Short mmCIF file of C-alpha atoms and ligand atoms in Angstrom, two decimals:
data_model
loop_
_atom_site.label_atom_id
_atom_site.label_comp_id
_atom_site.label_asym_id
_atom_site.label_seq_id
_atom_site.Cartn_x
_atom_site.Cartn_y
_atom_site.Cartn_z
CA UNK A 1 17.09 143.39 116.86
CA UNK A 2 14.28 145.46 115.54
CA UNK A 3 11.78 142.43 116.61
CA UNK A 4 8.54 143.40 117.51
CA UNK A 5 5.95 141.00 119.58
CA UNK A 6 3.45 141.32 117.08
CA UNK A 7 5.61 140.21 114.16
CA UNK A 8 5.05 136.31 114.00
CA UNK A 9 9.10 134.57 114.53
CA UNK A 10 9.99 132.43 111.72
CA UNK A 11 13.26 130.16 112.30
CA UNK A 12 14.92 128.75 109.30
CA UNK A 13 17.85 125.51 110.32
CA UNK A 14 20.27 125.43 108.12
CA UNK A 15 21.55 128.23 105.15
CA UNK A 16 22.11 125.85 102.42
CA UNK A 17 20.15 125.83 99.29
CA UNK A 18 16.86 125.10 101.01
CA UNK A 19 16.97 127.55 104.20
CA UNK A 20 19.19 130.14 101.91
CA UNK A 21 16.17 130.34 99.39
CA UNK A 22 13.55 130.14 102.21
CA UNK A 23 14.93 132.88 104.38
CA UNK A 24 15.18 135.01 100.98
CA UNK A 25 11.74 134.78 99.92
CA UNK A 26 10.22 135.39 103.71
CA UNK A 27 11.45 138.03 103.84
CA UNK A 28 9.94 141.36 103.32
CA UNK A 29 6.96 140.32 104.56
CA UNK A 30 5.98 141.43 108.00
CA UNK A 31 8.07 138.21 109.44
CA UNK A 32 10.37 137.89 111.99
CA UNK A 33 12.99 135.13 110.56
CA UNK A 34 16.03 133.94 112.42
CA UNK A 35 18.17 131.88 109.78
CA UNK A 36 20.67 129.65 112.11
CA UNK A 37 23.48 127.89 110.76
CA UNK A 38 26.52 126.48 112.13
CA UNK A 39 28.24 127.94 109.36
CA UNK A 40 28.79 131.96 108.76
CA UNK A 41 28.73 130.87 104.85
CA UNK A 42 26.18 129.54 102.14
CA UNK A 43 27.82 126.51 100.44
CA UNK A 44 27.78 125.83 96.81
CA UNK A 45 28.01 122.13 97.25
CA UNK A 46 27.78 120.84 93.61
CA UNK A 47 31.81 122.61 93.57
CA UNK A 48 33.57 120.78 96.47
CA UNK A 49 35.34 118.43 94.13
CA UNK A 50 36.69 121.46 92.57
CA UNK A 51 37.84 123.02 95.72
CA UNK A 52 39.55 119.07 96.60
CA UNK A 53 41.13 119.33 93.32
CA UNK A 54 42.70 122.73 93.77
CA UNK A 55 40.53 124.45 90.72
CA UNK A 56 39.21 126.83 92.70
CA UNK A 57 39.71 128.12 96.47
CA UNK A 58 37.85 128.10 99.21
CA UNK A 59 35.97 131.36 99.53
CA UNK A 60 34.56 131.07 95.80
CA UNK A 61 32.44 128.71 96.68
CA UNK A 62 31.03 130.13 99.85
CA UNK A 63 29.21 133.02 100.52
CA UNK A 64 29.08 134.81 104.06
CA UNK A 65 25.79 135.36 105.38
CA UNK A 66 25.85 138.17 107.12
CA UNK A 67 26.94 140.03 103.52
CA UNK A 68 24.33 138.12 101.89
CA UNK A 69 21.42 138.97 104.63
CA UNK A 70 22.82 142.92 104.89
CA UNK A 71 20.08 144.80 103.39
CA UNK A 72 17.44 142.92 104.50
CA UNK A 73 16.67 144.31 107.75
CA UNK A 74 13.89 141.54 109.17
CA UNK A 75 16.29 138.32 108.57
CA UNK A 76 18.83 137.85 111.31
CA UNK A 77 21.36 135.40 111.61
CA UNK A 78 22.70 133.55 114.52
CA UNK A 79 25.42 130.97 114.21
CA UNK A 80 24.60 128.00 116.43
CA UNK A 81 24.64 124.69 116.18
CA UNK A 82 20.86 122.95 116.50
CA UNK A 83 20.76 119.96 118.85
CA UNK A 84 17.11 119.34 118.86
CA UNK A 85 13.79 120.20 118.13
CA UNK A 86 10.65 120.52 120.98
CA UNK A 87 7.83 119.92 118.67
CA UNK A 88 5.59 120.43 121.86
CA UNK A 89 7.00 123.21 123.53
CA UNK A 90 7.65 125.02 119.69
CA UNK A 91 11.54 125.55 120.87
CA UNK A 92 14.26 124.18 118.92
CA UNK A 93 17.54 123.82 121.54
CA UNK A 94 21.09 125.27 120.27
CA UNK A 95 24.65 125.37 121.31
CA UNK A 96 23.06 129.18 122.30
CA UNK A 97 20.33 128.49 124.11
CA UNK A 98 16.54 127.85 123.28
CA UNK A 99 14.80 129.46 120.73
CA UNK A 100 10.73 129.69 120.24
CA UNK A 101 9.50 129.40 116.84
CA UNK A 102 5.76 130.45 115.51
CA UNK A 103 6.92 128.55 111.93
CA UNK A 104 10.16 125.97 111.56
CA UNK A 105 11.66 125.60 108.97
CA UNK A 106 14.32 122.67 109.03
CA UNK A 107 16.54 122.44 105.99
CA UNK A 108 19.44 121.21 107.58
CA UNK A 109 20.53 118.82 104.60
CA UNK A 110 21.82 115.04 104.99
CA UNK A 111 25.19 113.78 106.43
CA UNK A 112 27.73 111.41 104.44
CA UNK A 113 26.16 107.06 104.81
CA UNK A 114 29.14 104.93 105.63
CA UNK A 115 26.54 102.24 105.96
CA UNK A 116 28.01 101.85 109.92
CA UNK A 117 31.31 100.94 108.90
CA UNK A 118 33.58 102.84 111.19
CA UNK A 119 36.66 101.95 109.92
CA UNK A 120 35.84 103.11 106.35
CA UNK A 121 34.56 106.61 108.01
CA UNK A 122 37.76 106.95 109.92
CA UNK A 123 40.21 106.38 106.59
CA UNK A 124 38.14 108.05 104.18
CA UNK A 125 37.58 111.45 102.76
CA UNK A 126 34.31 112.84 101.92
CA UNK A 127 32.87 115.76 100.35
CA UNK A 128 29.85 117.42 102.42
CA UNK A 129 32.22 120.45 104.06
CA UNK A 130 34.37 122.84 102.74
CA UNK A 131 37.31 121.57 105.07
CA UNK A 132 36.36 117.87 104.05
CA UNK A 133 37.46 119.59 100.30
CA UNK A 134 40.53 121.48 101.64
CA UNK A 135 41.80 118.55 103.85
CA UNK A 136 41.27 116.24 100.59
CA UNK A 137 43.19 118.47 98.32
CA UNK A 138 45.84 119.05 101.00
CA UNK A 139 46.16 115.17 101.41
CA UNK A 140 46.45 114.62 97.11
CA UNK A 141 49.17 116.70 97.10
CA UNK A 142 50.73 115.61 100.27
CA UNK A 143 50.35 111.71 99.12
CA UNK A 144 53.19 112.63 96.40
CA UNK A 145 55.17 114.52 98.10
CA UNK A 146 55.79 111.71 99.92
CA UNK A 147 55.95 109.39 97.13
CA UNK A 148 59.52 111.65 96.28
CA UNK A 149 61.34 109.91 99.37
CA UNK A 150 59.02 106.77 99.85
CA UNK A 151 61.06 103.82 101.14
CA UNK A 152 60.51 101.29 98.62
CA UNK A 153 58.56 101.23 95.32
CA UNK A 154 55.46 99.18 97.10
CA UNK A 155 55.21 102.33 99.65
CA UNK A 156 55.47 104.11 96.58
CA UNK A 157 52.30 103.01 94.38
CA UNK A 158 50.09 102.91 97.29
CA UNK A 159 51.00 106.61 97.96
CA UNK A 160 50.02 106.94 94.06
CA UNK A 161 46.67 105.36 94.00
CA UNK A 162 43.71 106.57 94.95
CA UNK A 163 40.47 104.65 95.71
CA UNK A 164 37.28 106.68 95.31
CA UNK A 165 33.89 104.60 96.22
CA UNK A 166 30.48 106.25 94.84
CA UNK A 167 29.75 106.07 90.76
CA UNK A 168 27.30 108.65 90.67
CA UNK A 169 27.57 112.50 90.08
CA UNK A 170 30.18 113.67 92.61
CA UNK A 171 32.51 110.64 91.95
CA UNK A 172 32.45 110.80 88.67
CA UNK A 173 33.25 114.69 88.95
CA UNK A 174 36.12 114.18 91.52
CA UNK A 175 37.50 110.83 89.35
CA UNK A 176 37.67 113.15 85.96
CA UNK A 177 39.47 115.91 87.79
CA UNK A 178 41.43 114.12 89.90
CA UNK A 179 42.78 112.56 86.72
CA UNK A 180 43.63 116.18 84.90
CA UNK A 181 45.30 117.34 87.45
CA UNK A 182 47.49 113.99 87.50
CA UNK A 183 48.06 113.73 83.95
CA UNK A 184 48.47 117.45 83.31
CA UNK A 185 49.79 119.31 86.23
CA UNK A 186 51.01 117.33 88.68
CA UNK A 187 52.97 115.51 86.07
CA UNK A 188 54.82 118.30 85.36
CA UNK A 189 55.30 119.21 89.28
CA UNK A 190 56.81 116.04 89.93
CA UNK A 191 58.73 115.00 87.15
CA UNK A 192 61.06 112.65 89.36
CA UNK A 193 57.77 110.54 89.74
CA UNK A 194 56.96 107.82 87.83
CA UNK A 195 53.38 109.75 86.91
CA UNK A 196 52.02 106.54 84.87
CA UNK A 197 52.30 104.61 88.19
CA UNK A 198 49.45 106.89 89.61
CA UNK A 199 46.18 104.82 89.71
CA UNK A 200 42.86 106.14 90.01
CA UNK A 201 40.31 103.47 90.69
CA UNK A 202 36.21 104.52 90.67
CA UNK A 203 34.25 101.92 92.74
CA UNK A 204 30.19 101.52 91.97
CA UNK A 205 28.19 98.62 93.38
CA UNK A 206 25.53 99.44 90.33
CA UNK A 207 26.29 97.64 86.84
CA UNK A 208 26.83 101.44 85.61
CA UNK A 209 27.86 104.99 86.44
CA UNK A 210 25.40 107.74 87.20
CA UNK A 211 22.56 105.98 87.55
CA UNK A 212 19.83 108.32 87.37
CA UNK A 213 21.30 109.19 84.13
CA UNK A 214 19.97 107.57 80.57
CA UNK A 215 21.83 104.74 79.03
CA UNK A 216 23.83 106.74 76.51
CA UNK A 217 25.00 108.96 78.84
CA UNK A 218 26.31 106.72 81.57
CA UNK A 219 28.23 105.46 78.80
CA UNK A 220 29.85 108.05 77.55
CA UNK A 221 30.85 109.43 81.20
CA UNK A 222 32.82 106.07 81.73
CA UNK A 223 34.32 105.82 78.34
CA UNK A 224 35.21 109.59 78.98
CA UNK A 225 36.68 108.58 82.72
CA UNK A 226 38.78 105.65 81.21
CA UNK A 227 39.98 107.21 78.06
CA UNK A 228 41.51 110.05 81.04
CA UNK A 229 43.13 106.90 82.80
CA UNK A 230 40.51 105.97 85.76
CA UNK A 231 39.98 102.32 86.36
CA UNK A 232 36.39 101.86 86.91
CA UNK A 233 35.40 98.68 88.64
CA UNK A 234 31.14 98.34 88.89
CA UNK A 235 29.01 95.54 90.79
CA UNK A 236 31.96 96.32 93.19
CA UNK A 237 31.93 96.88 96.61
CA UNK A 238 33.94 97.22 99.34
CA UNK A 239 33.53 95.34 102.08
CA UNK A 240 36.58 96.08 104.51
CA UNK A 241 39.48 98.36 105.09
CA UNK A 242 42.37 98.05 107.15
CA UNK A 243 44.77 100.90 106.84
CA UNK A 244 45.52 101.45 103.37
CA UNK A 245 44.23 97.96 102.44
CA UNK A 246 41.10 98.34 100.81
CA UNK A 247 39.20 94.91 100.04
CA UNK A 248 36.79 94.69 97.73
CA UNK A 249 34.08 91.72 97.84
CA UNK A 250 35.16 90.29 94.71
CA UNK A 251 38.08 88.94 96.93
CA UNK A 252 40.70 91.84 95.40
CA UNK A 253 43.46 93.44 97.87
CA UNK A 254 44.27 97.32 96.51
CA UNK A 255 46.64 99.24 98.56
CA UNK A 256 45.88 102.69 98.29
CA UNK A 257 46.89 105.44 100.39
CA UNK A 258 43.69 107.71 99.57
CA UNK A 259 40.14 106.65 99.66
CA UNK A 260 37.52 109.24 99.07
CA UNK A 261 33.77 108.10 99.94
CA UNK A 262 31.13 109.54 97.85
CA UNK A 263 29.00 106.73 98.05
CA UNK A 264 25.53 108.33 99.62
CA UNK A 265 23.75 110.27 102.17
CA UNK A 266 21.51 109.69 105.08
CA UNK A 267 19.86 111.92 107.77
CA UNK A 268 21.80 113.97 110.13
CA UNK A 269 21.75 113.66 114.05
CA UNK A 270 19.11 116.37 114.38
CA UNK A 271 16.44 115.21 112.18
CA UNK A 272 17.20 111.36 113.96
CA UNK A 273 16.12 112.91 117.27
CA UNK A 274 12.87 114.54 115.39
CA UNK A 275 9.72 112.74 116.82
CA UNK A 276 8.38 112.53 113.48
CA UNK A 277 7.39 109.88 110.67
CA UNK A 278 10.39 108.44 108.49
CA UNK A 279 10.91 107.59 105.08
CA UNK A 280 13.94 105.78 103.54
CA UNK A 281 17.21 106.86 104.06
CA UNK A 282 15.60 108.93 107.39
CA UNK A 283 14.01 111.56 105.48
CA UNK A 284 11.02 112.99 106.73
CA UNK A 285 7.66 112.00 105.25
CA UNK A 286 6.06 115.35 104.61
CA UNK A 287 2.45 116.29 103.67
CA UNK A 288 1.62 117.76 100.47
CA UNK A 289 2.66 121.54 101.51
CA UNK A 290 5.99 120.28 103.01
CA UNK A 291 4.65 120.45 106.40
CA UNK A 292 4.83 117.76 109.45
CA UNK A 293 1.38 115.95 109.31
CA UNK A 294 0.58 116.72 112.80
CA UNK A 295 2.35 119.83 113.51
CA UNK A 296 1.32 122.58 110.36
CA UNK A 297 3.59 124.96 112.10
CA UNK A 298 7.23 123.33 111.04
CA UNK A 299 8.19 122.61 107.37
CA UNK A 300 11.11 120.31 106.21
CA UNK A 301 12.64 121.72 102.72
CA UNK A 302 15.75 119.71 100.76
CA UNK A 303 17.41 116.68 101.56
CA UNK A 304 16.01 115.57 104.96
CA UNK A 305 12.18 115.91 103.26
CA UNK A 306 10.55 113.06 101.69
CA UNK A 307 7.60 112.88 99.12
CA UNK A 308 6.51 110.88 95.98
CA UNK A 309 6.10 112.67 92.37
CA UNK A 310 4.52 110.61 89.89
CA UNK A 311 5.62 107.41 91.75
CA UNK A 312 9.13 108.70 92.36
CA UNK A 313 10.76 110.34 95.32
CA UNK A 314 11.41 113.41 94.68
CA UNK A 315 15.48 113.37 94.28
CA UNK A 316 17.98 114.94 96.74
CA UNK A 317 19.46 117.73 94.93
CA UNK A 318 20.01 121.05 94.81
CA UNK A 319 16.89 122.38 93.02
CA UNK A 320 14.48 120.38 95.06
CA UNK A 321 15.77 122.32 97.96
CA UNK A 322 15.66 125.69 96.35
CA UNK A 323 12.17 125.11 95.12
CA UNK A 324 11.12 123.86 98.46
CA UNK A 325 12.37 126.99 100.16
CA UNK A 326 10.46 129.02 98.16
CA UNK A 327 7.22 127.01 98.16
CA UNK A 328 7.61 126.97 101.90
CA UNK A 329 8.19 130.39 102.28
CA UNK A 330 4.87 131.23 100.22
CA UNK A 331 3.48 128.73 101.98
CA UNK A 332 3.92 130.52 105.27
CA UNK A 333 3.26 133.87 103.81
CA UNK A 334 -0.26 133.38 102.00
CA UNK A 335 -2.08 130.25 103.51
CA UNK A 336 -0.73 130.02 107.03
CA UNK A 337 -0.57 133.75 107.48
CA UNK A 338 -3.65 135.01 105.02
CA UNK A 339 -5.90 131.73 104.55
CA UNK A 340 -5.36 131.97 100.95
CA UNK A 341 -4.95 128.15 99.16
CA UNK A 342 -1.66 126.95 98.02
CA UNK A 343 -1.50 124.16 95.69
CA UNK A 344 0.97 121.35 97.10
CA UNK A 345 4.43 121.29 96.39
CA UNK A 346 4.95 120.01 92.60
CA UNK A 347 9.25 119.98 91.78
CA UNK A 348 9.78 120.91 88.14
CA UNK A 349 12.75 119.13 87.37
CA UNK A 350 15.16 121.74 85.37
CA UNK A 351 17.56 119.03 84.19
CA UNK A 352 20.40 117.24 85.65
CA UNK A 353 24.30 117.48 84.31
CA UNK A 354 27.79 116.07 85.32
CA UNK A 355 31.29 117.13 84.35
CA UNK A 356 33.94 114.90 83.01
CA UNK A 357 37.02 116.71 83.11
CA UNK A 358 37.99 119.58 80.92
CA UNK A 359 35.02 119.84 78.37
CA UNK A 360 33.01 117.24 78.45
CA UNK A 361 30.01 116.89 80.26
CA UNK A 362 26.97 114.73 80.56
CA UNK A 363 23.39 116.75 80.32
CA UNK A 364 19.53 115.30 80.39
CA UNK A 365 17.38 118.18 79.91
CA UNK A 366 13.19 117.67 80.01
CA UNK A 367 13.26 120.46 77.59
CA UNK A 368 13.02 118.98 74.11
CA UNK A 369 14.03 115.68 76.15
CA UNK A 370 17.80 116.55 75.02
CA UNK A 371 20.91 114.20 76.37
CA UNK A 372 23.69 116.15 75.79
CA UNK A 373 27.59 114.97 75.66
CA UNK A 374 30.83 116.62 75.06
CA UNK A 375 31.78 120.64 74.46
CA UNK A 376 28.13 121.46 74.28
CA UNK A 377 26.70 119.91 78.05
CA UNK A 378 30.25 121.14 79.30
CA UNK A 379 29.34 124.87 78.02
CA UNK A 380 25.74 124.36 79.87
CA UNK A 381 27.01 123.28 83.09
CA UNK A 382 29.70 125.83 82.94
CA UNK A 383 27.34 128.98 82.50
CA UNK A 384 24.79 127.19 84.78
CA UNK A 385 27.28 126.92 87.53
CA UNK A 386 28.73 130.69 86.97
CA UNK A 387 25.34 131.77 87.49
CA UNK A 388 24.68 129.34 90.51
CA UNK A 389 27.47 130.71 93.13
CA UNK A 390 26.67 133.21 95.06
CA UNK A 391 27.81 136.94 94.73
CA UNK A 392 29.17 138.21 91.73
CA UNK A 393 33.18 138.33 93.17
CA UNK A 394 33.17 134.68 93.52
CA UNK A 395 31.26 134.49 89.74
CA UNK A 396 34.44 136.18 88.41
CA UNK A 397 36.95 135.03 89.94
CA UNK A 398 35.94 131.48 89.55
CA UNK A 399 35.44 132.64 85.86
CA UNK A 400 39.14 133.73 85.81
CA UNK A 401 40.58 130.81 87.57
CA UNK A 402 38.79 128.31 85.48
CA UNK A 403 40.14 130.17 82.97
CA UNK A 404 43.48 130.17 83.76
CA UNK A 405 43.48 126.28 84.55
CA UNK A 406 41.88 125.48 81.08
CA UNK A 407 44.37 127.51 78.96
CA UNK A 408 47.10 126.24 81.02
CA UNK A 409 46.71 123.31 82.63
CA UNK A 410 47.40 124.85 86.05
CA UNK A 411 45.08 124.71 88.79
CA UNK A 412 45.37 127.94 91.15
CA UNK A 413 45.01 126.48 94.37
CA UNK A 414 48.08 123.77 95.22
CA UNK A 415 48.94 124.35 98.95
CA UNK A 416 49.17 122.29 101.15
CA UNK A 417 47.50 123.20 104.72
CA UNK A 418 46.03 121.79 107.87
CA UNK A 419 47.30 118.76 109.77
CA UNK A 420 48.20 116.02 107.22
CA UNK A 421 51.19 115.82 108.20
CA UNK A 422 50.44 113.42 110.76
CA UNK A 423 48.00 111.00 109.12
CA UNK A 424 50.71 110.35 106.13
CA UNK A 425 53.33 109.74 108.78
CA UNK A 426 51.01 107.13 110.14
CA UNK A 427 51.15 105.34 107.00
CA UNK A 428 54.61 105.65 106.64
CA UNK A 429 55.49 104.35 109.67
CA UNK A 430 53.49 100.92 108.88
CA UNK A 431 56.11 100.09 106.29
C1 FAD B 1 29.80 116.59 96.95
C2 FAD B 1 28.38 116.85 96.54
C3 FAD B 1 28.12 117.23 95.24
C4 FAD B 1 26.80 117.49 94.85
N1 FAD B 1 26.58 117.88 93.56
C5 FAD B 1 25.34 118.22 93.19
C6 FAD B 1 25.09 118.71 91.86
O1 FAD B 1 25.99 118.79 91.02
N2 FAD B 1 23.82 119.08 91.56
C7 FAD B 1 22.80 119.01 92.48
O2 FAD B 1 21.67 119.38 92.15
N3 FAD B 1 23.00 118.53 93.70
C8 FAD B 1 24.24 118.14 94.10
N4 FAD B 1 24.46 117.67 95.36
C9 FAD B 1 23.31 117.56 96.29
C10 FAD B 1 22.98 118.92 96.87
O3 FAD B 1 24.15 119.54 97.35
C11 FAD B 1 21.99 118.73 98.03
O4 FAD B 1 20.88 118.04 97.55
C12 FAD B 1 21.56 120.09 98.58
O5 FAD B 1 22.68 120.76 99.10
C13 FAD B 1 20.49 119.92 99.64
O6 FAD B 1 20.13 121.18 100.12
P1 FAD B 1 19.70 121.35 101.63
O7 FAD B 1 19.23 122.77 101.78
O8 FAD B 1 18.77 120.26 102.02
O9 FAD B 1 21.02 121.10 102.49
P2 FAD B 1 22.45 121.75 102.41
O10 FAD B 1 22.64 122.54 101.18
O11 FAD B 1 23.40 120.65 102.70
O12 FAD B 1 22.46 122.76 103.64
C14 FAD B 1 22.31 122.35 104.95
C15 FAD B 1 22.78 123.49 105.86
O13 FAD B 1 22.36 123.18 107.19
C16 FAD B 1 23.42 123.44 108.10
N5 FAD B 1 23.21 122.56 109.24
C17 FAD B 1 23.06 121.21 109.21
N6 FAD B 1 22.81 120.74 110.43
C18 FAD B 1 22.81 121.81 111.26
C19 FAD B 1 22.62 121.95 112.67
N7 FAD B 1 22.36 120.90 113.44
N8 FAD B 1 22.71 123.17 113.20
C20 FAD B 1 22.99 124.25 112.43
N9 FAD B 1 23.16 124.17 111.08
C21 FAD B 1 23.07 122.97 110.51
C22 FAD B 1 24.68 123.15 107.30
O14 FAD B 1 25.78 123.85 107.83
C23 FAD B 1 24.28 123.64 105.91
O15 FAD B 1 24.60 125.00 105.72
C24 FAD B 1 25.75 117.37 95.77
C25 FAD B 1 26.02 116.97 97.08
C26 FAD B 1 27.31 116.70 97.47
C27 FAD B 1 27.59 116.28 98.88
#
């Protein structure tokens, strides 16, 4: 559409925060740019928790694409799912059929690491989709339903405790809100339940929480978690599960219906299959400009791209991946296209921040070095996030249900949807 042969054909894989902000700043440019996802929506991943723990819905934390892309005539989108990449032939291969690419860029983010334990990725929840989210908050509410009519008071707890694996930012985050909407709401919708029985245990192999975070903070986000009630067990992992047995390796048994995994990332299928060099984790090793060593033509932005800063790799987060898509993008624009230099990539790191339940909050800023606890790193991820999701419906209503919940103590979102129906059964039917 509107494609001329003369206009060079830039594909972008993947619409999250790296292709989103790549596609955006190609554009307008005398490009062609295809931006395939297998998605219609831009996720705001940093929110799933909050989607898993009914505080908001679905649709604020996902933009459509097509809306998004409207007015900008040269960026089409094509929902497909990418198998593989012809590095040779400059084709990547889709559920749709070939395309050709003059530039690639692949930004197609990481998938959950279960370290190959199969059983542990068939029992547990994760967090990298926006039905993984639904299906988890479905499942919460679900477990105590069933905990009204379990058969016996054993059936009972295990229905009531959930085991969540992963100490770091979105464990932490699901742990502290998991635990509000216990104490505070559910507590009130089930007031035939024993609600002290609920157990909410955070698992971290580390000898802290939130590793990446300094000392003072990491201690103040588990004081924070336990003073809400969550049981947090470090230098602990697990090493098997067996239905809603969970063992841990220091030899203890805990029988919990729910166990969410949030407990690291590796690469996805398509950038296995790339014929490129690997980093840790699977990441691509990238040259300075973000660029495959031998093949200038195809960029990797975000999770799936590896380099060193001052010794460091850069991190796998959100603003990485945004800055990434718009170096790339300029990149593409001004050296490939106009043989003007481009210094290599350099991420400015903005600060990093995790929430703890209703006002409180754990925030390093490099700015003034500041480590921020409490009310006042709660307000900063709260306006930071606001001004983070996409499109300015979602930015109020998320404003107005947050609002809602705070003041009242009642998340919007409790239904329960989707096939859990089936899964709980299975566990009752062990008993
Ligand atoms: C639960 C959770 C919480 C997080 N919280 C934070 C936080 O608070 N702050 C922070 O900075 N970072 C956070 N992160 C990390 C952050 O979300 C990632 O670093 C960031 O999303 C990476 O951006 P990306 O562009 O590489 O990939 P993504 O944003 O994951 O986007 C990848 C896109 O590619 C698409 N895609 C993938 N494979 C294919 C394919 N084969 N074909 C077609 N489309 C494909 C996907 O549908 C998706 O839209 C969190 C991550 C998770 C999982």
């Amino acid at each position: 559409v509107g494609e001329t042969a003369h206009h060079k054909r830039v594909v972008v894989v993947g619409a999250g925060f790296g292709g989103l902000n790549a596609a955006k700043r190609l554009s307008g440019h005398g490009l062609n740019i295809l931006l395939v996802d297998r998605n219609n929506y831009h996720l705001f991943v940093p929110l799933l928790y909050q989607v898993a723990t009914g505080n908001l819905g679905e649709e604020e934390i996902a933009g459509p694409l097509r809306q998004i892309f409207r007015t900008r005539r040269d960026v089409r989108f094509l929902r497909a799912n990418v198998q593989q990449v012809d590095l040779k032939q400059r084709q990547i291969v889709t559920d749709a059929g070939p395309i050709d690419y003059d530039y690639l860029v692949l930004a197609p983010g990481s998938v959950t690491n279960y370290f190959g334990n199969r059983a542990i990725q068939q029992q547990a929840y994760d967090f990298k989709a926006l039905d993984d989210a639904a299906a988890l908050r479905s499942h919460v509410l679900d477990m105590f339903e069933r905990a009204t009519h379990a058969a016996n008071p054993e059936q009972q707890q295990a229905l009531m405790t959930f085991l969540i694996v992963g100490g770091g930012p979105t464990g932490v985050e699901f742990a502290g809100a998991l635990a509000e909407l216990v104490r505070h709401t559910l507590r009130r919708d089930y007031a035939q339940l024993p609600m002290q029985q609920a157990k909410i245990y955070l698992v971290e192999g580390l000898p802290s929480l939130l590793a990446p975070f300094p000392d003072r903070l990491r201690q103040y986000a588990q004081r924070r978690l336990e003073r809400l009630g969550v049981e947090v067990r470090l230098n602990t992992l697990v090493s098997a599960v067996e239905g809603e047995h969970v063992q841990l390796k220091d030899g203890t048994n805990i029988r919990a219906a729910t166990l969410v995994w949030a407990a690291g990332v590796q690469a996805p299928p398509l950038i296995e299959t790339l014929d490129a060099p690997k980093a840790c984790g699977g990441r691509v090793s990238v040259a300075p400009d973000l660029s495959l060593v031998d093949h200038p033509e195809v960029f990797v932005v975000g999770d799936m791209a590896y380099r060193e800063q001052d010794g460091q790799p850069i991190p796998q987060l959100a603003q990485p991946a945004i800055q990434g898509g718009h170096y790339v993008a300029e990149v593409i624009r001004r050296q490939r296209e106009r043989g003007e230099q481009v210094p290599p990539f350099r991420y400015h790191d903005p600060g990093t921040m995790a929430v703890i339940g209703r006002f409180a909050a754990v925030a390093a800023l490099p700015v003034l070095s500041l480590k921020l606890t409490g009310i006042v790193a709660w307000a900063i991820w709260l306006v930071v996030h606001l001004y983070q999701l996409v499109g300015f419906r979602n930015r109020i209503v998320a404003m107005l249900d947050w609002g809602y919940d705070y003041v009242r103590f009642d998340p919007p979102v409790r239904l329960i949807t989707g096939g859990t129906a089936e899964q709980t059964l299975a566990i009752s039917q062990k008993e």
